Short mmCIF file of C-alpha atoms in Angstrom, two decimals:
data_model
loop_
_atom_site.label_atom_id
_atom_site.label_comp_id
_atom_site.label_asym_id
_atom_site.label_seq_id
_atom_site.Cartn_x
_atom_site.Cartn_y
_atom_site.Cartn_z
CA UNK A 22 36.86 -4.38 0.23
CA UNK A 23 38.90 -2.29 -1.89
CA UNK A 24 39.75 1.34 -1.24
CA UNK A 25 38.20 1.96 -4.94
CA UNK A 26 34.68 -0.36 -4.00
CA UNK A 27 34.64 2.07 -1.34
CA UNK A 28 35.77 5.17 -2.68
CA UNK A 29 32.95 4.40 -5.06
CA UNK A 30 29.89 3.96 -3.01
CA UNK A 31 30.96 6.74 -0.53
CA UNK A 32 30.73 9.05 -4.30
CA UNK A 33 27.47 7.40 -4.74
CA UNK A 34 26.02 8.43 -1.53
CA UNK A 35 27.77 12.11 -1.45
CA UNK A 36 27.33 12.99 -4.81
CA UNK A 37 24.45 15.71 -5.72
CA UNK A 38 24.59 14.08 -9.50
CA UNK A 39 24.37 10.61 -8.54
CA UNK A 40 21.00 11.11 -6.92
CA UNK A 41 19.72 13.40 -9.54
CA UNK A 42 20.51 10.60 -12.27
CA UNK A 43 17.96 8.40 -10.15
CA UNK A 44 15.23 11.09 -9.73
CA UNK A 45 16.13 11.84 -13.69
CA UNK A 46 15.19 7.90 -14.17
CA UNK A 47 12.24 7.57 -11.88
CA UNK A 48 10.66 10.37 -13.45
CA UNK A 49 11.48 9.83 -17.05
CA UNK A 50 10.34 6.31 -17.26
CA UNK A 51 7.27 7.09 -15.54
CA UNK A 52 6.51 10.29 -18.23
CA UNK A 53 7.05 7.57 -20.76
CA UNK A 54 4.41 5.35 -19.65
CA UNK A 55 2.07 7.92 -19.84
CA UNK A 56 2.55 7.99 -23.88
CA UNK A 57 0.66 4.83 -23.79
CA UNK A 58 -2.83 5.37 -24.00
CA UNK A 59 -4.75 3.44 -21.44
CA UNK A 60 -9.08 3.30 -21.55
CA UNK A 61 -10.27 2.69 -17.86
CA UNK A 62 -11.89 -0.63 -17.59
CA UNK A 63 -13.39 -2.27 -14.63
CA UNK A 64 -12.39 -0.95 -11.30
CA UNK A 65 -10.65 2.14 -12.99
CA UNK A 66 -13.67 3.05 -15.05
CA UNK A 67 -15.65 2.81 -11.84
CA UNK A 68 -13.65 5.44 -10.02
CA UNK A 69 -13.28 7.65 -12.94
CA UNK A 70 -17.19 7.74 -13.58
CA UNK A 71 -17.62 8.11 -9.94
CA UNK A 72 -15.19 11.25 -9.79
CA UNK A 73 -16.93 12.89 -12.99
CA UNK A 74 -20.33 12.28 -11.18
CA UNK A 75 -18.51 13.94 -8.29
CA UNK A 76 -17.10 16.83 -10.21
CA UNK A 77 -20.15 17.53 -11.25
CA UNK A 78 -22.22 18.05 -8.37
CA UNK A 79 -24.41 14.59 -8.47
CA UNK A 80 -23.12 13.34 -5.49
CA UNK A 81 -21.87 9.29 -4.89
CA UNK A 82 -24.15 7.64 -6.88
CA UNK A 83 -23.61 3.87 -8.43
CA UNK A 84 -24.48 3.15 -11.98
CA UNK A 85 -28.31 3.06 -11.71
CA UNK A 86 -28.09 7.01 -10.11
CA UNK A 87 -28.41 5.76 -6.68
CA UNK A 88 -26.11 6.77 -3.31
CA UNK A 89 -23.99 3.97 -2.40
CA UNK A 90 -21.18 3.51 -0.38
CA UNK A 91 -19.96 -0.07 -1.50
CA UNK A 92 -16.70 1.24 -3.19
CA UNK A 93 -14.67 3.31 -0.53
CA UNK A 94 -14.92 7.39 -2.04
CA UNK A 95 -11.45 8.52 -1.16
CA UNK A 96 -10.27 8.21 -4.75
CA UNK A 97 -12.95 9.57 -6.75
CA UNK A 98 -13.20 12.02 -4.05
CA UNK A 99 -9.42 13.36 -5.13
CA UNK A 100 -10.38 13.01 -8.55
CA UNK A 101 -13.12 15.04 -8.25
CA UNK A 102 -11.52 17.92 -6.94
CA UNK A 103 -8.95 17.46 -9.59
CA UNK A 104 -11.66 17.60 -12.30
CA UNK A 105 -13.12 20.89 -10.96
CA UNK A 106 -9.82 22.54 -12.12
CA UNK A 107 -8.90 20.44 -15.13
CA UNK A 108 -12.08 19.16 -16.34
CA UNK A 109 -12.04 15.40 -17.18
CA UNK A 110 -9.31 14.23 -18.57
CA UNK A 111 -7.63 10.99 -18.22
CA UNK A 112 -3.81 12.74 -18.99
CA UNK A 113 -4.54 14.67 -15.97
CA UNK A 114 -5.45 11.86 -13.75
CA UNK A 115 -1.46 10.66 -15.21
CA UNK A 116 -0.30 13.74 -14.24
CA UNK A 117 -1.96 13.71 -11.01
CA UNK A 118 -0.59 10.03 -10.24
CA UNK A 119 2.65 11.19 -11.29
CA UNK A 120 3.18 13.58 -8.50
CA UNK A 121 1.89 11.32 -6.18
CA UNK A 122 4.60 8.83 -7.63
CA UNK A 123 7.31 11.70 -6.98
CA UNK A 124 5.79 12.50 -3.26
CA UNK A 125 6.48 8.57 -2.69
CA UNK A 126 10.24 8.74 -4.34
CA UNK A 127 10.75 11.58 -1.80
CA UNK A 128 9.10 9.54 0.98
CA UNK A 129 11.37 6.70 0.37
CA UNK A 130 14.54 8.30 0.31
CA UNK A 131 13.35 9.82 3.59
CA UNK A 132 12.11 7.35 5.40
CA UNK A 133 15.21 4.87 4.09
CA UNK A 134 17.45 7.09 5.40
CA UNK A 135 15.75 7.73 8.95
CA UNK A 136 15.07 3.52 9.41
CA UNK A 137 18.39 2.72 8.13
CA UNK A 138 20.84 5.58 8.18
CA UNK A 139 23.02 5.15 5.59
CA UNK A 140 22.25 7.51 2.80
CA UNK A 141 23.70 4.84 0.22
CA UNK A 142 21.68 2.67 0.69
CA UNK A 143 18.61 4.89 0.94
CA UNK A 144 19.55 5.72 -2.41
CA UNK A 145 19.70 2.27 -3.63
CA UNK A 146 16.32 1.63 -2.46
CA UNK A 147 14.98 4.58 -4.61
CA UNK A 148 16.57 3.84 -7.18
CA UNK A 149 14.73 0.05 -7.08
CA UNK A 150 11.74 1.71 -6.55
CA UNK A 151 12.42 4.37 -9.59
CA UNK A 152 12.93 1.24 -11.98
CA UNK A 153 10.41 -1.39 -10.60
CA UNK A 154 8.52 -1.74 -13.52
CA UNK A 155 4.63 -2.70 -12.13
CA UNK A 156 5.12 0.45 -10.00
CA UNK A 157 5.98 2.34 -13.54
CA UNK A 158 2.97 0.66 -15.08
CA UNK A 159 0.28 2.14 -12.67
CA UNK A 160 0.87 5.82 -13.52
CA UNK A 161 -1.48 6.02 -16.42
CA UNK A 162 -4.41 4.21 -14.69
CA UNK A 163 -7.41 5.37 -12.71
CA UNK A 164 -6.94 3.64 -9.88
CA UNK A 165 -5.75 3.73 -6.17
CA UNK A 166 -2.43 2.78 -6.05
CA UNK A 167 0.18 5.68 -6.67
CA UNK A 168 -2.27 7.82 -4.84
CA UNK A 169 -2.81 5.58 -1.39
CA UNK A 170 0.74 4.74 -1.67
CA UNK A 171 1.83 8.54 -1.15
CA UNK A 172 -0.68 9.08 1.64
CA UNK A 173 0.50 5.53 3.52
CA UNK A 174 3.79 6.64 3.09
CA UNK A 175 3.42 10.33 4.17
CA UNK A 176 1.17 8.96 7.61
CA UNK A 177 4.34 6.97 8.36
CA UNK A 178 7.23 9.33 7.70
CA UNK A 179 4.77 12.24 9.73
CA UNK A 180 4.73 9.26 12.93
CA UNK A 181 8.36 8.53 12.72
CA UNK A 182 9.98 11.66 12.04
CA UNK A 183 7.40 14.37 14.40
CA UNK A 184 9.16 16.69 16.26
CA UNK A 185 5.76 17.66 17.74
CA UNK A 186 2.30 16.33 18.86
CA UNK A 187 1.16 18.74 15.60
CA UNK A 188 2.78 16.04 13.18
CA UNK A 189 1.07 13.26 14.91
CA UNK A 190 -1.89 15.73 14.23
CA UNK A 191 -1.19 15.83 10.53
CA UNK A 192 -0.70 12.00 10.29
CA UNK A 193 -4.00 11.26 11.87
CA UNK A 194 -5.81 13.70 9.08
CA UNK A 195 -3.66 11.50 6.41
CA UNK A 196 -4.55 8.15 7.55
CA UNK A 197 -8.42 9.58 7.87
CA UNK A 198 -8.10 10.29 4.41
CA UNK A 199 -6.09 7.33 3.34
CA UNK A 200 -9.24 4.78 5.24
CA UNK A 201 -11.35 6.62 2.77
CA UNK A 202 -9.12 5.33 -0.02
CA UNK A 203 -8.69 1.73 1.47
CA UNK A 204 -11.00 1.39 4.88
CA UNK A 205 -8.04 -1.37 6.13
CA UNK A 206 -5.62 1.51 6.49
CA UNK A 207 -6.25 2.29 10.31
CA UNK A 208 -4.71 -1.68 11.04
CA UNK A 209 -1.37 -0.04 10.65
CA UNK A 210 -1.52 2.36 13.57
CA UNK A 211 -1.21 0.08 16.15
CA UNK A 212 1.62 -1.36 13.91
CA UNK A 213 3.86 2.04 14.30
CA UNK A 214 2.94 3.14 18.13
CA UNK A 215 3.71 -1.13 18.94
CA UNK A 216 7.36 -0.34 17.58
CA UNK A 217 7.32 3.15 19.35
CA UNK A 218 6.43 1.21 22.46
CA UNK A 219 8.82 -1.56 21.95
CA UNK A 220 12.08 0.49 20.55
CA UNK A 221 13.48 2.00 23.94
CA UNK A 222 13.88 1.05 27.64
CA UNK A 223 11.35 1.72 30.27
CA UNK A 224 8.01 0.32 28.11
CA UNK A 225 5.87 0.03 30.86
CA UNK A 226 6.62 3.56 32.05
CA UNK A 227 6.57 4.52 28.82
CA UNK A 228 2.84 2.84 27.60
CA UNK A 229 0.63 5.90 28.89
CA UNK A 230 2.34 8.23 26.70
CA UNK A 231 2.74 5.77 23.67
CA UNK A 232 -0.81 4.88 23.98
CA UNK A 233 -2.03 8.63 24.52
CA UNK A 234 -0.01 9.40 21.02
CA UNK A 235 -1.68 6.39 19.40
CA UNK A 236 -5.02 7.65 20.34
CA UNK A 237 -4.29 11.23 19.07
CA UNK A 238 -3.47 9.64 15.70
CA UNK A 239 -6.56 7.71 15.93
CA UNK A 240 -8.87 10.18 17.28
CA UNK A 241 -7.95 12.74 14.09
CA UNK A 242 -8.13 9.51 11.50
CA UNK A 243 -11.64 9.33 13.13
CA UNK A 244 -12.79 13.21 12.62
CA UNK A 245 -11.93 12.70 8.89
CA UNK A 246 -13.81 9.54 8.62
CA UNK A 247 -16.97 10.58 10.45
CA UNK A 248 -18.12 13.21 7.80
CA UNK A 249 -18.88 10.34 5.40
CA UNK A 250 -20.28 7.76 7.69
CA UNK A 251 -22.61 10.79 8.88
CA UNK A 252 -23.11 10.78 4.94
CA UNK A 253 -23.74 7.04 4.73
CA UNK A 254 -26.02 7.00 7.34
CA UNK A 255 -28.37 9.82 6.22
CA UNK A 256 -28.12 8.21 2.69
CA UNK A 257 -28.29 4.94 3.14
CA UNK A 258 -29.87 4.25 7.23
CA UNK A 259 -27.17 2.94 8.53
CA UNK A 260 -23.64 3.83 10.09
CA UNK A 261 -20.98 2.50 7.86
CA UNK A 262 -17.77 4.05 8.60
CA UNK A 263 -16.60 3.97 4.70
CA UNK A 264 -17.76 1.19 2.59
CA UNK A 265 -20.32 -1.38 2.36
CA UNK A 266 -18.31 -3.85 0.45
CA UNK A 267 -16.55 -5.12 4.12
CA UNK A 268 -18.97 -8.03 4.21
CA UNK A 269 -18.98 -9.02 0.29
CA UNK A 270 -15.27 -9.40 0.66
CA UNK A 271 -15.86 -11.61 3.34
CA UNK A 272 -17.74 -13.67 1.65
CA UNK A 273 -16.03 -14.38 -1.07
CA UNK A 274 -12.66 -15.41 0.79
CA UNK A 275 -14.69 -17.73 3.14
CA UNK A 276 -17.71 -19.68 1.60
CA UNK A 277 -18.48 -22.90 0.46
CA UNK A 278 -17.04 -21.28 -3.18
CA UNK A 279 -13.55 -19.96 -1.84
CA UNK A 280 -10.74 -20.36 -3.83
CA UNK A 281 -8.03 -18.22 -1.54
CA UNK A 282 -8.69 -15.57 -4.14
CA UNK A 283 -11.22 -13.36 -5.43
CA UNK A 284 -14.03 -15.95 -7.00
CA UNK A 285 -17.48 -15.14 -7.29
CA UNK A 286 -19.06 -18.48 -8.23
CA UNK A 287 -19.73 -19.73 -4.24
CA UNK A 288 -23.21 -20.95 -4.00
CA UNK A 289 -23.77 -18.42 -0.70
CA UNK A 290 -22.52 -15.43 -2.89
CA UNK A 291 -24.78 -16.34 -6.23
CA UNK A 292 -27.57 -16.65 -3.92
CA UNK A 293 -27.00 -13.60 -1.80
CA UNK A 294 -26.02 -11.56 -4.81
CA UNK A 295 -29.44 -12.86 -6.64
CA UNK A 296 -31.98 -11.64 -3.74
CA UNK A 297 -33.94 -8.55 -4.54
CA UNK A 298 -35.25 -7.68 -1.04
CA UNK A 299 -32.05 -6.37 0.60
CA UNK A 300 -30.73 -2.87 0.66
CA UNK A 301 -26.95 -2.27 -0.05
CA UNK A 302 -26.28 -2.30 3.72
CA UNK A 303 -28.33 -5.01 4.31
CA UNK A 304 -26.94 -7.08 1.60
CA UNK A 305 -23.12 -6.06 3.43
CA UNK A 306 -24.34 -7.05 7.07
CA UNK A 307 -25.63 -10.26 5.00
CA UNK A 308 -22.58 -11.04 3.69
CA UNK A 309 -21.05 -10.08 6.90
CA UNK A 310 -23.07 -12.52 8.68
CA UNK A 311 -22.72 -15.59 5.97
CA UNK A 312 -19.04 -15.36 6.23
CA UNK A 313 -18.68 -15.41 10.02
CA UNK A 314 -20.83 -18.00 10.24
CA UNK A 315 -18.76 -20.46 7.83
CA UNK A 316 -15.56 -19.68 9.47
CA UNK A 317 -16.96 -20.44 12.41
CA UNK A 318 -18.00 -23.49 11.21
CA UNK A 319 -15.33 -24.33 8.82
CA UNK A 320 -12.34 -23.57 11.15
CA UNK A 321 -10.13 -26.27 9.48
CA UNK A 322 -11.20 -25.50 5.66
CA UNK A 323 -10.67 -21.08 7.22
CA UNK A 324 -6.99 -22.45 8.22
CA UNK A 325 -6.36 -24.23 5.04
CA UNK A 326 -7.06 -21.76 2.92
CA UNK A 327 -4.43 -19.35 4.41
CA UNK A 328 -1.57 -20.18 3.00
CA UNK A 329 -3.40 -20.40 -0.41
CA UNK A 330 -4.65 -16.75 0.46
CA UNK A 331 -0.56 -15.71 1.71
CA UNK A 332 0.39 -17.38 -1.75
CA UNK A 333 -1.67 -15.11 -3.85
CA UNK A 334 -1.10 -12.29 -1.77
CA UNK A 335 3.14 -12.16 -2.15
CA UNK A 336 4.22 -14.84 -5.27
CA UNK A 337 2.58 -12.90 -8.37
CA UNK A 338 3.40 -9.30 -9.49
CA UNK A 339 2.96 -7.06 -12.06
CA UNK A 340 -0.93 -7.25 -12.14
CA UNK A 341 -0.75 -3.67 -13.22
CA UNK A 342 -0.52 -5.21 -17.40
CA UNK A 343 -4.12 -6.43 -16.62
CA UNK A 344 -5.45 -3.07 -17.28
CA UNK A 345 -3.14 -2.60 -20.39
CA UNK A 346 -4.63 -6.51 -21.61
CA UNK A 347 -7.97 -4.68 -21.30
CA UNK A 348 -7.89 -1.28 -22.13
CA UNK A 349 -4.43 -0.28 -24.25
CA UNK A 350 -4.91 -0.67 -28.35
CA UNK A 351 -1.36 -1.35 -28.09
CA UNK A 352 -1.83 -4.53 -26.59
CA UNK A 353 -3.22 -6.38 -29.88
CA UNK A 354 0.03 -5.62 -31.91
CA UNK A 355 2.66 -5.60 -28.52
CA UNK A 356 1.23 -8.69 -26.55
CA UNK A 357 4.60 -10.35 -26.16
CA UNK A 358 5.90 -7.13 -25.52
CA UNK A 359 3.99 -6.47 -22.39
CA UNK A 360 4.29 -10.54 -21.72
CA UNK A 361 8.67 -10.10 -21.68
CA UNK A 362 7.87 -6.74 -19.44
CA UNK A 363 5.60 -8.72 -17.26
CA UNK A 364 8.02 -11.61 -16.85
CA UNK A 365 11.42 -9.48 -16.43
CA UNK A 366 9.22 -7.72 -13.68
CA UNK A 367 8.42 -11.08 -11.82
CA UNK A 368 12.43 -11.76 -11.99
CA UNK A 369 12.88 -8.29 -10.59
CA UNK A 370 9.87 -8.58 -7.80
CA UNK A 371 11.19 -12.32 -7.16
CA UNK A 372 15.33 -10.23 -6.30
CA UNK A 373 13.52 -7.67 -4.59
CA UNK A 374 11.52 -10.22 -2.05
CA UNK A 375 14.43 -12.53 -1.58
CA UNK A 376 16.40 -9.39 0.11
CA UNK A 377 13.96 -7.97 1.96
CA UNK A 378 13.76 -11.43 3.37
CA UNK A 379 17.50 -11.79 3.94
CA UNK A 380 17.75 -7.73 4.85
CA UNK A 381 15.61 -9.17 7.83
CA UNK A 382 17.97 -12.03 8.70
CA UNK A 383 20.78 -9.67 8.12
CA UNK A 384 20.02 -6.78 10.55
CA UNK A 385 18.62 -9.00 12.82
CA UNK A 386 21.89 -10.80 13.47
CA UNK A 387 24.49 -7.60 13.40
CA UNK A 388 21.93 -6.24 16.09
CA UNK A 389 22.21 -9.22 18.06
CA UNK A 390 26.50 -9.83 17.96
CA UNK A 391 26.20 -5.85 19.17
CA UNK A 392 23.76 -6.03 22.21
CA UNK A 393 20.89 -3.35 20.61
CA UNK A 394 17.59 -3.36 21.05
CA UNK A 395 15.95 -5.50 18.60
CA UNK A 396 12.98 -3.57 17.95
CA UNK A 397 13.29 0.13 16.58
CA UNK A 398 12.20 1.84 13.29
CA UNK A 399 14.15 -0.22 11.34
CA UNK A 400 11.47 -3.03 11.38
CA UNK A 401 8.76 -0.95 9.88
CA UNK A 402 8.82 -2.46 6.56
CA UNK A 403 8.20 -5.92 7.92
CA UNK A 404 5.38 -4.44 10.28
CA UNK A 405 4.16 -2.36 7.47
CA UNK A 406 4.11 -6.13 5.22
CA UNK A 407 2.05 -7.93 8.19
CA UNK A 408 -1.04 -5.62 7.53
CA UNK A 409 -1.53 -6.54 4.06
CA UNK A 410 -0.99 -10.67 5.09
CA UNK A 411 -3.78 -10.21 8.26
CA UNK A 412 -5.90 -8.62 5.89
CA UNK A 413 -5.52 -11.41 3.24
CA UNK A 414 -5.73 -14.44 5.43
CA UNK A 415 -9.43 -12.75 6.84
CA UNK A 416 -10.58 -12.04 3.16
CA UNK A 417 -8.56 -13.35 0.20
CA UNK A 418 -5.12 -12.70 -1.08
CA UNK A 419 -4.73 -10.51 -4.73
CA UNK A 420 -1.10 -9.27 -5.65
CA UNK A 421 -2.48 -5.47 -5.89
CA UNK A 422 -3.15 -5.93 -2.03
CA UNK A 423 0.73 -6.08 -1.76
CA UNK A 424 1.47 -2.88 -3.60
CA UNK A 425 1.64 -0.32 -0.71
CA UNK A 426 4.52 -2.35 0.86
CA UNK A 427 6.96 -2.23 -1.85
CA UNK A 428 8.23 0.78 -1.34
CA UNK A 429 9.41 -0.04 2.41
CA UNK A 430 10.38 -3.89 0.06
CA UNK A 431 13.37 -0.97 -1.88
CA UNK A 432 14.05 0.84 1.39
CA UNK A 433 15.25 -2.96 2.92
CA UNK A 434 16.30 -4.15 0.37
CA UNK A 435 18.32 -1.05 -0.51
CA UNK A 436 20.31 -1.27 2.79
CA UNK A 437 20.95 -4.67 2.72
CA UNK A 438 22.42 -4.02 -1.00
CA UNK A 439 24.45 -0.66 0.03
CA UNK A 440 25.74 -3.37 3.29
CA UNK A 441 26.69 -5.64 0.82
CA UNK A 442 28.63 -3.66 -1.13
CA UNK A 443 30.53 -1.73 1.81
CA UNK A 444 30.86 -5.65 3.00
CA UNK A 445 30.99 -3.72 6.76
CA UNK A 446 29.96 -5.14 9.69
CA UNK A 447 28.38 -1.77 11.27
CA UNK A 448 25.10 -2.27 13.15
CA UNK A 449 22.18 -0.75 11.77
CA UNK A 450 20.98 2.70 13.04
CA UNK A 451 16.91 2.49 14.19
#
């Protein structure tokens, strides 16, 4: 490599300018977005009429005024207590996603650095994030995903980074809360205390402690959680942790019907769907029971749908211009527009998958010719990506389920770009 390549990226990873030109990107193009007015639709209007409802003292009530639990409350929850001080307003739920977009950027260059430890290409990776345009595309709308991103993110740097039981503390509060956004949430614990099992010498010594700190994290996830399922049960007779929509899911990804995605039109669904005599968290344990059932007895047809479910889970991207097609004006006079956006986004998700994949390979290999441990912090982003895949193959597979993982996507791919660039053959820090 030449002494100006490097002379280059060594500016790039010392200079104070150089990373305020990417925050001065990832927050401009994201203010931008939020110039395009957006009506909630579907799952966004849901949450936003929830939060209002919220806001206003009614408690969580569905559409025909009564409690329910079948949409997890986290969200509406944090848009409530945003409403109480701003009132309704759908610029300050852009606002509010916004910071939570900024929290992440500051997560990422964090966490990239402490996984990989090379600040160049921790930089890289925000900077992939900062321009990644389906990430860009979700400020402006009412739903989870720039909020649950921040709080996965922040659970993970608060495991990885503690310097005391109190931030294991903290990150147990966090995932509580984050569960309440998405209940699947509390899968990735064991995912972080397996690597902070795994990553040093001495494991069996070691497993008390590791699995005492695991429980800690648990234990607090749990105090947050059992509020509401107290809530659920008094409301609704029966203990459901945080949603009632665990069965119906279920269902859907494993019935006579099943597609490997979300599809509504199975027989078992229609007709559970169609009965009048259940309660919501009868109709759940229902569903619940229907789906086990056919797996059970459709192992085959359960194992062939996989990689169907795997396919729609990681291929697609850039589902976020689904709530422009429905709710932006702008869409009637810019619909190729948004198409070329949606496409050059694909192109860019396609890059960004292809390294993380290779950043894998990569690492793997250096870590190998050098005699370190192959397990250590490093891997988190490939732990981080098995959560979303267990949870498709049991239920179905939607690109939005992939969304919390991109960020740790940049962070890999961002090293193995930086690597390739320095073209050294250093081993990479855990």
């Amino acid at each position: 490599m030449s002494s100006a390549r490097t002379a280059a990226l060594d500016r790039f990873a010392a200079s104070p300018r150089a990373l305020w030109m990417i925050w001065a990107a990832f927050v401009g193009l994201r203010l931008a977005v939020l110039l395009i007015p957006v009506a909630p639709t579907s799952d966004a209007e849901w949450y936003l009429l929830r939060a209002i409802g919220l806001a206003a003292g009614h408690g969580y009530l569905d559409n025909a005024g009564q409690p329910t639990a079948f949409w997890p409350a986290g969200w509406p929850m944090a848009l409530s207590a945003l409403f109480r001080l701003t009132g309704p307003s759908l610029l300050a739920v852009g606002l509010f996603n916004l910071a939570s977009a900024i929290v992440s950027g500051l997560l990422i260059l964090l966490l990239g650095r402490r996984l990989f430890g090379r600040e160049a290409g921790a930089r890289l990776g925000l900077l992939l994030f900062a321009v990644y345009p389906n990430a860009i595309a979700y400020v402006p709308l009412a739903l989870t995903e720039s909020f649950y991103t921040m709080l996965f993110l922040l659970g993970c740097w608060l495991v990885v980074a503690r310097r005391s039981a109190l931030w294991l503390v903290g990150a147990g509060l966090v995932f509580g809360f984050a569960s309440l956004v998405k209940a699947q949430t509390i899968v990735v614990i064991p995912v972080l205390f397996a690597i902070e099992w795994l990553r040093a010498a001495d494991v069996w010594r070691r497993l008390p402690i590791v699995v005492g700190r695991g429980l800690l994290v648990l234990a607090c996830a749990a105090l947050v959680v059992l509020p509401w399922a107290v809530r659920n049960h008094a409301q609704l007779g029966s203990w459901i942790a945080v949603s009632t929509n665990g069965g119906f899911n279920l269902l859907i990804g494993n019935s006579d019907g099943a597609t490997g995605g979300y599809a509504e039109d199975g027989r078992a669904f229609t007709a559970l769907m169609a009965r009048t005599d259940l309660t919501e968290a009868a109709r759940d344990a229902e569903a619940k029971r229907l789906g086990s059932a056919w797996i059970a007895a459709n192992p085959a047809r359960f194992i062939a749908l996989a990689p169907r479910k795997l396919a729609l889970l990681w291929l697609p991207d850039g589902e976020a211009e689904w709530a422009y097609q429905a709710g932006a004006p702008s869409y009637a006079a810019y619909g190729p527009l948004y198409r070329v956006v949606r496409i050059a986004n694909q192109a860019y998700y396609a890059l960004l998958m292809l390294s993380f994949m290779a950043a894998l390979v990569v690492i793997t290999r250096r870590r190998r010719a050098v005699g370190e441990r192959w397990i250590d912090w490093w891997l988190l982003p490939w732990g981080v990506a098995a959560y979303p895949t267990l949870v498709a193959v049991i239920i179905f597979g939607q690109s939005r389920f992939h969304y919390p993982v991109m960020p740790f996507v940049c962070m890999a791919s961002g090293w193995l770009w930086a690597d390739l660039l320095a073209r050294r053959r250093l081993p990479a820090r855990g």
